[in-house]
C-alpha positions as YAML, in Angstrom:
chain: A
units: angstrom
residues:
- id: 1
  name: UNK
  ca: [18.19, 25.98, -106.16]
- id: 2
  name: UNK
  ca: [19.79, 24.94, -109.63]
- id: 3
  name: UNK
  ca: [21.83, 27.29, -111.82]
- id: 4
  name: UNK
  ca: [21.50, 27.01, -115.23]
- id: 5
  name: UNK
  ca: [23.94, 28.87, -117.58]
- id: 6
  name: UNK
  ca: [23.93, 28.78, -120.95]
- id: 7
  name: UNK
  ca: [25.44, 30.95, -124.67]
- id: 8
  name: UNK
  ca: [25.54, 30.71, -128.13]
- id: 9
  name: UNK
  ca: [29.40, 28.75, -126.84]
- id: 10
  name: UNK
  ca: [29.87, 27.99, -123.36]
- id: 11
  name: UNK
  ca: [33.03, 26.15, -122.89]
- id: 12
  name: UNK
  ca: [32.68, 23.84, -120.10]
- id: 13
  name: UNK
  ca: [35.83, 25.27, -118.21]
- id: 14
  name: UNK
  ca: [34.73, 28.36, -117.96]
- id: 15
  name: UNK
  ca: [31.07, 27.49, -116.94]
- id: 16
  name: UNK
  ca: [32.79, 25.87, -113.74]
- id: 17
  name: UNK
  ca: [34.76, 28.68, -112.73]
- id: 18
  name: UNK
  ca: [31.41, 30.36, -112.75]
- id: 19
  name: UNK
  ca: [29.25, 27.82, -111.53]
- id: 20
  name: UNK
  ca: [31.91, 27.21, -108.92]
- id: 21
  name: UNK
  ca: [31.22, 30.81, -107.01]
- id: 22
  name: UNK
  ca: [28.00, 28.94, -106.34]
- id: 23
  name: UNK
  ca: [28.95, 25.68, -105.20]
- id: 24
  name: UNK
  ca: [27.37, 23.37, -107.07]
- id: 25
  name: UNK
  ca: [26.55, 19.30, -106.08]
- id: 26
  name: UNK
  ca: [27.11, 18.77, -110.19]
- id: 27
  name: UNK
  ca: [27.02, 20.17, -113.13]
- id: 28
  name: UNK
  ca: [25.29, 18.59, -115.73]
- id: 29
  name: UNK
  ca: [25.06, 19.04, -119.94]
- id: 30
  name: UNK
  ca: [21.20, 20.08, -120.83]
- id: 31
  name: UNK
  ca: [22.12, 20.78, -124.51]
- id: 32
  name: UNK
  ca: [25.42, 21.60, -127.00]
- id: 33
  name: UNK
  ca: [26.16, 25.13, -124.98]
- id: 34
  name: UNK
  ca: [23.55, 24.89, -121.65]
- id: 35
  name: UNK
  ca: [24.43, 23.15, -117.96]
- id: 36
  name: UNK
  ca: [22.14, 23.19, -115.12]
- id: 37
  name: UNK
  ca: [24.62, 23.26, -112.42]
- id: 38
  name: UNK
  ca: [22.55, 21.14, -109.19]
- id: 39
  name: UNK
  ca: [21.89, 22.32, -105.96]
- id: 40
  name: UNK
  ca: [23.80, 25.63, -105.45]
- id: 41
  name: UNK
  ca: [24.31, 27.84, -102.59]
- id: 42
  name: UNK
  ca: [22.22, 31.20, -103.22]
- id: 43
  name: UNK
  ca: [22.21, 34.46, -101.79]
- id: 44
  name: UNK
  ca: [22.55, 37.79, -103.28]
- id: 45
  name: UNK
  ca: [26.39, 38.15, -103.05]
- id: 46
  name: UNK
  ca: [26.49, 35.15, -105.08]
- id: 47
  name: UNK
  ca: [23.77, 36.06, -107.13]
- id: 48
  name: UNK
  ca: [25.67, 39.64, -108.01]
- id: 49
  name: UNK
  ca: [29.35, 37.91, -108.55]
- id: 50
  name: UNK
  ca: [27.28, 35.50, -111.14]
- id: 51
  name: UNK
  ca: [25.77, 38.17, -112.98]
- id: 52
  name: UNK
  ca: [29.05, 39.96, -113.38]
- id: 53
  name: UNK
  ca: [31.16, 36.97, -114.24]
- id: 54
  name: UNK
  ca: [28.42, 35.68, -116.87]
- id: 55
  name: UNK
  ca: [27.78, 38.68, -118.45]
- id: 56
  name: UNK
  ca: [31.90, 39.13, -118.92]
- id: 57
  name: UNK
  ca: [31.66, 35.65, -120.30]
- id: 58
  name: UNK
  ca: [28.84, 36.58, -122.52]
- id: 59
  name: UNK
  ca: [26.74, 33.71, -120.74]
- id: 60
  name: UNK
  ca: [22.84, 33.81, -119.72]
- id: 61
  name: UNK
  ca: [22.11, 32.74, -116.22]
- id: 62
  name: UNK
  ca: [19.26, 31.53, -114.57]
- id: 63
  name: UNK
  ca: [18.35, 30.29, -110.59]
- id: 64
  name: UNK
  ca: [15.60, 28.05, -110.77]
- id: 65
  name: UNK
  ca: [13.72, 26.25, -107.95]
- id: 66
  name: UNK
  ca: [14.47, 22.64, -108.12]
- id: 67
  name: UNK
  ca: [11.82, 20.40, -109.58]
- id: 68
  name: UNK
  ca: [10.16, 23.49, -112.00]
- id: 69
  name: UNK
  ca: [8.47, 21.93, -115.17]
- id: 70
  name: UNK
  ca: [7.21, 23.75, -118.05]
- id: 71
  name: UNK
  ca: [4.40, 22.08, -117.65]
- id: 72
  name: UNK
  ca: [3.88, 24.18, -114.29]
- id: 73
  name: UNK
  ca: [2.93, 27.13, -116.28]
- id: 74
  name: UNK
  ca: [-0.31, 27.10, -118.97]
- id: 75
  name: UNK
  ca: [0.51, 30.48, -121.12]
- id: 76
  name: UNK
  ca: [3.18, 31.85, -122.42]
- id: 77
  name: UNK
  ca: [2.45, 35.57, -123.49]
- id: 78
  name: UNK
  ca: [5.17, 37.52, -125.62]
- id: 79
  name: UNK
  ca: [5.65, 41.25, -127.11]
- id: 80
  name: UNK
  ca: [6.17, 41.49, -130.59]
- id: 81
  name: UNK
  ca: [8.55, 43.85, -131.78]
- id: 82
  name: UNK
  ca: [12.19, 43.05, -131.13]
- id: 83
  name: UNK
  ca: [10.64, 40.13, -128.88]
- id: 84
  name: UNK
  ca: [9.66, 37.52, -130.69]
- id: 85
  name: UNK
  ca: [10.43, 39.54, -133.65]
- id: 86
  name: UNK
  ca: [13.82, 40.97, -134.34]
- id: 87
  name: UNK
  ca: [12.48, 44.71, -135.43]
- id: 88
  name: UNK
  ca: [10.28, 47.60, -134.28]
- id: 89
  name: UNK
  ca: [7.64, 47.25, -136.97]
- id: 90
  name: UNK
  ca: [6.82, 51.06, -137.01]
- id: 91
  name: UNK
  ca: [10.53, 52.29, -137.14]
- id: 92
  name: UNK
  ca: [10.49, 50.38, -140.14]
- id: 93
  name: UNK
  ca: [7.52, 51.74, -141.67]
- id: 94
  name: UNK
  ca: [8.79, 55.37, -140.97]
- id: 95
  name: UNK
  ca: [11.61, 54.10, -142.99]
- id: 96
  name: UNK
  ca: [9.09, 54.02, -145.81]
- id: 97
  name: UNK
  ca: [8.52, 57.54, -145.35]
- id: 98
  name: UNK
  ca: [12.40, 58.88, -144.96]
- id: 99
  name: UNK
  ca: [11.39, 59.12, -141.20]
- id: 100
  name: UNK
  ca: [12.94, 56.47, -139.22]
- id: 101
  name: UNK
  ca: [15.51, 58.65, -136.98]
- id: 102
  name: UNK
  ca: [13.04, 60.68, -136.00]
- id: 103
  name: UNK
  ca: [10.59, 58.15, -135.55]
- id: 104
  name: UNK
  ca: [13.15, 55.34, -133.65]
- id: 105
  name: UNK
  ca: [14.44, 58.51, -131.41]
- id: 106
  name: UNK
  ca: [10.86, 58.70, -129.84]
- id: 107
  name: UNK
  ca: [10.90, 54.56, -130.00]
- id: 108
  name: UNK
  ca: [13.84, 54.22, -128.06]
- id: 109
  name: UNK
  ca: [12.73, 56.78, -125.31]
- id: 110
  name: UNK
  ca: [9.59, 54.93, -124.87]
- id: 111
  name: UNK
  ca: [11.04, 51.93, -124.44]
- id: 112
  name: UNK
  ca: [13.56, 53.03, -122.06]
- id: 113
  name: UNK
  ca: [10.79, 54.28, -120.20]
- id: 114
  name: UNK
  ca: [11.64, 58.26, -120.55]
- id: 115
  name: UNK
  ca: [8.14, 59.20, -122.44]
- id: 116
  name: UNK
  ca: [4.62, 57.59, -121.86]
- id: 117
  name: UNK
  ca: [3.78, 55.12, -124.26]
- id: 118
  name: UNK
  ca: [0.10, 56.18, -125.63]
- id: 119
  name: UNK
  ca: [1.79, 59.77, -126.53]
- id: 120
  name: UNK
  ca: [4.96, 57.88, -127.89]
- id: 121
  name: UNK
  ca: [2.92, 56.13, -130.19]
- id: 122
  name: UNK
  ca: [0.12, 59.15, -130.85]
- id: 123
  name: UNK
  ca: [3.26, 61.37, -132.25]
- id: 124
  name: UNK
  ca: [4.93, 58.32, -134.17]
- id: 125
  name: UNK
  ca: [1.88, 57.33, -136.14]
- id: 126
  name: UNK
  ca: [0.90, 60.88, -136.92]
- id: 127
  name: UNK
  ca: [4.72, 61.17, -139.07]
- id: 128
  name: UNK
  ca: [3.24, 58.22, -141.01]
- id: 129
  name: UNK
  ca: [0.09, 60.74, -142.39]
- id: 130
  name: UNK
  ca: [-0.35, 60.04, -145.68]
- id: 131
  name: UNK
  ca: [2.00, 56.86, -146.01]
- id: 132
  name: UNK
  ca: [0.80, 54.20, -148.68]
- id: 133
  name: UNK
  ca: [-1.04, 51.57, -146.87]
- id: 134
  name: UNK
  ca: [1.29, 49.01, -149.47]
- id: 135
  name: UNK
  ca: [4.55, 49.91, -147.29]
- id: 136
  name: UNK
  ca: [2.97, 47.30, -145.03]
- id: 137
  name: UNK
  ca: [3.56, 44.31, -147.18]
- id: 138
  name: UNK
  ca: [7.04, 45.76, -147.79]
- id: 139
  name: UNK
  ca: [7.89, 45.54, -144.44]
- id: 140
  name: UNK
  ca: [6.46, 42.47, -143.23]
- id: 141
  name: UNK
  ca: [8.50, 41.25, -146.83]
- id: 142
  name: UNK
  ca: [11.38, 42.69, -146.99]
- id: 143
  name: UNK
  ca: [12.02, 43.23, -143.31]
- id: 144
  name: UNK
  ca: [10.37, 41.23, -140.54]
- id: 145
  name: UNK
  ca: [12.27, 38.29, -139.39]
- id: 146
  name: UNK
  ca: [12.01, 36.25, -136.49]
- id: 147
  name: UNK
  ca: [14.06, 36.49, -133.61]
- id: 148
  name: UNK
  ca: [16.83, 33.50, -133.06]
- id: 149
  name: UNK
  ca: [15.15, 30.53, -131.03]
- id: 150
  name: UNK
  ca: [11.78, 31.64, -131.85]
- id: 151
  name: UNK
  ca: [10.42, 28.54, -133.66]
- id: 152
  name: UNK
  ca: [12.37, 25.83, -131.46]
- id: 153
  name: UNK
  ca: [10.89, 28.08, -128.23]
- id: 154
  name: UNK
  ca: [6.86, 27.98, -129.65]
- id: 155
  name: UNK
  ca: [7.05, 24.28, -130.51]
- id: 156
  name: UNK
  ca: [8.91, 23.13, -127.39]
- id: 157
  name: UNK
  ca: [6.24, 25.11, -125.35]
- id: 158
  name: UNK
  ca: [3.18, 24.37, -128.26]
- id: 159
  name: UNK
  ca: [4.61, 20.38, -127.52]
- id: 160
  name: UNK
  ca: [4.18, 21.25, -123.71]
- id: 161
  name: UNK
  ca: [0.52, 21.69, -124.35]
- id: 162
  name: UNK
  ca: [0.64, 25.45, -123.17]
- id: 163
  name: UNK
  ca: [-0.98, 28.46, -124.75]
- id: 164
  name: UNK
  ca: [0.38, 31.26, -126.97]
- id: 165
  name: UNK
  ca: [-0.41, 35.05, -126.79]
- id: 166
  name: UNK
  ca: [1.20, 37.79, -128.51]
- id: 167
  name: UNK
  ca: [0.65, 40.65, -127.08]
- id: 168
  name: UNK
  ca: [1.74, 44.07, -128.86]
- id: 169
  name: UNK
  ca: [1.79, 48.17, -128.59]
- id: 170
  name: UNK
  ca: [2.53, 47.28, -132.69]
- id: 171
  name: UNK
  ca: [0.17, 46.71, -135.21]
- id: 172
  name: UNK
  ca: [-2.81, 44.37, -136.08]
- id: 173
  name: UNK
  ca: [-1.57, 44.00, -140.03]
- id: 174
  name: UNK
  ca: [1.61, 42.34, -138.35]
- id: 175
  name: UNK
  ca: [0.12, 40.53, -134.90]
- id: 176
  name: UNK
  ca: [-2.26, 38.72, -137.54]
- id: 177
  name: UNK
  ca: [0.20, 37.55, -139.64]
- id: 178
  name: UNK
  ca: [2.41, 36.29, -136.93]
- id: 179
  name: UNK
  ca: [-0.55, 34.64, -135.91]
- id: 180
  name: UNK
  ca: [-1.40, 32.73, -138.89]
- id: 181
  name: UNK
  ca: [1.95, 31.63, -139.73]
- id: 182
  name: UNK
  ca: [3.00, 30.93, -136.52]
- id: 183
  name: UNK
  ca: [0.20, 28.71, -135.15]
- id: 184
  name: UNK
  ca: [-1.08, 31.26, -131.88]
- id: 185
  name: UNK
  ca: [-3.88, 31.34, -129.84]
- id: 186
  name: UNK
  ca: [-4.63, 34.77, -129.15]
- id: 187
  name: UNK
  ca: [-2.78, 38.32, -130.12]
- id: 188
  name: UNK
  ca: [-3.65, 42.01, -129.37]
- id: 189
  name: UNK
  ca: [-2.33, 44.94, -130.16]
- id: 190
  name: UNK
  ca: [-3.52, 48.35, -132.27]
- id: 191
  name: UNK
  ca: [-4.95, 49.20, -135.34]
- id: 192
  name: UNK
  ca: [-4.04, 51.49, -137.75]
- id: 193
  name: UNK
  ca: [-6.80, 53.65, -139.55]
- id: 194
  name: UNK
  ca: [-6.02, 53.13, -143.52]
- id: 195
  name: UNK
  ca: [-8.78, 55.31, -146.06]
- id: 196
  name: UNK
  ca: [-8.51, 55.05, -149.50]
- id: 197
  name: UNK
  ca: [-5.42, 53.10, -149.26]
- id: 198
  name: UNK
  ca: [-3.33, 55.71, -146.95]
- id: 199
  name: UNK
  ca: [-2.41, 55.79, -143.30]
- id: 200
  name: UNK
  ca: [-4.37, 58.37, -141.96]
- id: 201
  name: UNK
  ca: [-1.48, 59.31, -138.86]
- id: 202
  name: UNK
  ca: [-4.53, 57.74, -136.63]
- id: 203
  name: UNK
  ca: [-5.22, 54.15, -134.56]
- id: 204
  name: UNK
  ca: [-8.48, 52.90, -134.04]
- id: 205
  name: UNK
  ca: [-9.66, 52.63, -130.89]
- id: 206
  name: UNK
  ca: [-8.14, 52.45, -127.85]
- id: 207
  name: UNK
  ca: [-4.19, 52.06, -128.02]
- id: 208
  name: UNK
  ca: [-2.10, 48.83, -126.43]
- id: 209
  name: UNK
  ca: [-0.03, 50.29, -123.72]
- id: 210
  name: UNK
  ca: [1.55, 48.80, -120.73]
- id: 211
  name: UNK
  ca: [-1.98, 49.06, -118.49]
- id: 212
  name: UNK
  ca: [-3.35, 46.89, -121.59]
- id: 213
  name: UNK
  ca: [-0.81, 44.72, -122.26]
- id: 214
  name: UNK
  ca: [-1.25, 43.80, -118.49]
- id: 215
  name: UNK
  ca: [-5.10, 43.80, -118.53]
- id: 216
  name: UNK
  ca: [-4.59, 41.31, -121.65]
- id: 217
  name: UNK
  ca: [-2.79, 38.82, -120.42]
- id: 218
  name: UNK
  ca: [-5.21, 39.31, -117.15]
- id: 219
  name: UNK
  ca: [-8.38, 38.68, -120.19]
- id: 220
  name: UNK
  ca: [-6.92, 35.69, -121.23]
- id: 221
  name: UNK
  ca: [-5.98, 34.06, -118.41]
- id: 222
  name: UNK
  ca: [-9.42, 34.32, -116.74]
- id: 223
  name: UNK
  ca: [-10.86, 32.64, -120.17]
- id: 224
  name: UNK
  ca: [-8.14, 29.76, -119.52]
- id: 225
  name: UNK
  ca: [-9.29, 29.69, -116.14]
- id: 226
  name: UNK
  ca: [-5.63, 29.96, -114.80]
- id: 227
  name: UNK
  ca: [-3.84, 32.32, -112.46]
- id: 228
  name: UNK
  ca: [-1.50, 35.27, -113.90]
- id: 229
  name: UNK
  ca: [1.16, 33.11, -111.76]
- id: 230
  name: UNK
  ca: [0.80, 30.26, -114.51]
- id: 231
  name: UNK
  ca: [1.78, 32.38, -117.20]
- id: 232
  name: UNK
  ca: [5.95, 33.10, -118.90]
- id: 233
  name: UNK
  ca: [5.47, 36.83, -120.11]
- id: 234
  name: UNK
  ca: [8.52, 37.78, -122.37]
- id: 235
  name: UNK
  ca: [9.48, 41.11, -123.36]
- id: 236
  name: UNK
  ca: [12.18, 44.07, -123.73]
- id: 237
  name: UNK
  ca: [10.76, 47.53, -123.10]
- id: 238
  name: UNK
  ca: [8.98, 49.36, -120.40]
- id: 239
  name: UNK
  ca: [5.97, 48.76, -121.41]
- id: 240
  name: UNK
  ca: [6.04, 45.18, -120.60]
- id: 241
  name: UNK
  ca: [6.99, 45.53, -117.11]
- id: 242
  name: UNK
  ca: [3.10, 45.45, -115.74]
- id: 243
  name: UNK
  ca: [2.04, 42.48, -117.75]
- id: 244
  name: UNK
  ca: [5.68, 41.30, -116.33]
- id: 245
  name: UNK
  ca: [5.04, 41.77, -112.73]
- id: 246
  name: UNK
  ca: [1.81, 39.82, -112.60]
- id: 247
  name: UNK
  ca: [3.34, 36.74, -114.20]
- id: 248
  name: UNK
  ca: [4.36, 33.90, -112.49]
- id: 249
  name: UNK
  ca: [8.28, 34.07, -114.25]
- id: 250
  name: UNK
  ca: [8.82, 37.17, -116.45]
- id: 251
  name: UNK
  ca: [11.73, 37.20, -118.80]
- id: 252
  name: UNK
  ca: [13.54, 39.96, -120.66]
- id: 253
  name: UNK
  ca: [15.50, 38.93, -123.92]
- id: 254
  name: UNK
  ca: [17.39, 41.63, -125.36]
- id: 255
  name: UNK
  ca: [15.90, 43.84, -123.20]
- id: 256
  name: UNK
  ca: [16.71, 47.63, -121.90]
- id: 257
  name: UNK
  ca: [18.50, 47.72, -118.60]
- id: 258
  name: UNK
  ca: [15.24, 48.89, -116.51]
- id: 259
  name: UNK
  ca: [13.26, 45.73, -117.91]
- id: 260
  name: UNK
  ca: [16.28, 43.39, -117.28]
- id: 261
  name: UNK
  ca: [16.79, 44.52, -113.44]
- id: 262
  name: UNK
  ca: [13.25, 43.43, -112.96]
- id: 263
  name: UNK
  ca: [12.85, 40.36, -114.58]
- id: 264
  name: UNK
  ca: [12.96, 37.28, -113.07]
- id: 265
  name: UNK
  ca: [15.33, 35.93, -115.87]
- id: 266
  name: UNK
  ca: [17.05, 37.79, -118.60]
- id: 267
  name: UNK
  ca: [18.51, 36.30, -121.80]
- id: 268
  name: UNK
  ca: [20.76, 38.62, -123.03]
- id: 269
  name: UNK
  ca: [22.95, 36.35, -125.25]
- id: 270
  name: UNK
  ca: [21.09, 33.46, -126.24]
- id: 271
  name: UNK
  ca: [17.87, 33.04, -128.15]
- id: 272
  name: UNK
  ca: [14.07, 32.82, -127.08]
- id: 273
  name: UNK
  ca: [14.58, 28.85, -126.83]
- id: 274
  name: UNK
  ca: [17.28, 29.50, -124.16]
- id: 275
  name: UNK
  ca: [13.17, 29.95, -121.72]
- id: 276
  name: UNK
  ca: [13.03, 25.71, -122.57]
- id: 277
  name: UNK
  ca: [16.46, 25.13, -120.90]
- id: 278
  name: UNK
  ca: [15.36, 26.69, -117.39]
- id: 279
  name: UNK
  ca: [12.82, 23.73, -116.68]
- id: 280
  name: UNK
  ca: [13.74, 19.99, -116.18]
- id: 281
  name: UNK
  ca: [12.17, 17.96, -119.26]
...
């Protein structure tokens, strides 16, 4: 196995003291704050003194079988809101409406897994009855920005020949834009119903939860012709887990503490391009 730890800084002494509770052959420089410390002793006491020591040292950490490409896997899929994006698109629209506690209260819970999804996002889209359809533009304007790493992650994996889906319990006004502007091959996510320019509190059809985020990323990988195990899937709430679990590495970036204890990786610290520093080039 090879270690790799990385942070926005990682001074090299103190990635040695924690790379050294591993035993490494070497430790190596992959980039200006990432090492991928070679051929480490592994077992789950290690693996538990690393995650304390590098999470006191405000470092990511990653155990990687030797020899993993990028170019092993053929898909990355992603979630949208504070994923690849750095805000929950319909907390922000509630904002619009002089809503948002009350509307990121029943966010949060849903995310931390404490209420279903579909009804989580049946009671937050009813507050939004009435809403002009323009608060849209205003938050994808004034609000929507792009989580750090995101660009340098898509074009080192775009460069990598792989595929892109974004794949969101959000909204199609957003996953089409993120689309267009960022160059991906498929997204999915829910519709809101708009008449005569207002929200109507409804969403079209049937709504994006976990079970379809994970049937998704199941859709598009049988069009690629490729196994679930050839896909990254990236995400921070609950309702990524089952698209997580089917994928052959799952990551959680930023994510709540029931999504990070079972992903295979979780970046905590660094940005989504920290995913191109687990794989040798």
């Amino acid at each position: 196995m090879n270690l790799i730890l990385q942070g926005l800084t990682a001074p090299r002494h103190i990635v040695e003291q924690i790379a050294g509770l591993a035993r490494p052959r070497a430790i190596v420089a992959i980039g200006d704050h990432a090492y991928r410390c070679v051929d480490v002793s592994y077992n789950d006491e290690v693996k538990s003194q690393i995650d304390m020591a590098a999470w006191a040292a405000k470092l990511d950490y990653a155990f990687m079988d030797r020899g993993r490409v990028l170019s092993d896997f053929k898909l990355v899929a992603m979630d949208m809101d504070s994923t690849l994006i750095t805000i929950e698109c319909i907390d922000e629209i509630a904002d619009m409406q002089g809503l948002k506690p009350q509307v990121a209260e029943i966010t949060e819970a849903a995310m931390r897994g404490e209420i279903e999804f579909k009804e989580s996002l049946t009671r937050r889209v009813a507050l939004l009855k009435g809403l002009d359809a323009s608060a849209l533009q205003r938050v994808y304007d004034e609000r929507l920005a792009l989580s750090l790493g995101a660009e340098k992650m898509l074009a080192g994996i775009q460069a990598a020949g792989m595929k892109t889906l974004l794949v969101s319990g959000g909204f199609t006004f957003f996953t089409d834009r993120m689309k267009q502007r960022l160059n991906l091959d498929y997204t999915h996510s829910n519709q809101l119903e708009i008449v005569d320019g207002k929200l109507t509190g409804q969403v079209i059809g049937g709504i994006v939860d976990g079970e379809g985020k994970k049937a998704t990323v199941e859709r598009v990988c049988k069009e690629l012709n490729i196994s679930p195990q050839q896909a990254i899937v990236m995400g921070d709430g609950a309702n990524d887990l089952q698209m997580m679990r089917i994928a052959g590495l799952s990551v959680a970036f930023r994510a709540k503490p029931v999504v990070r204890q079972q992903a295979n990786i979780a970046l905590n610290f660094v940005g989504l391009d920290g995913v191109l520093n687990l794989f040798h080039s």
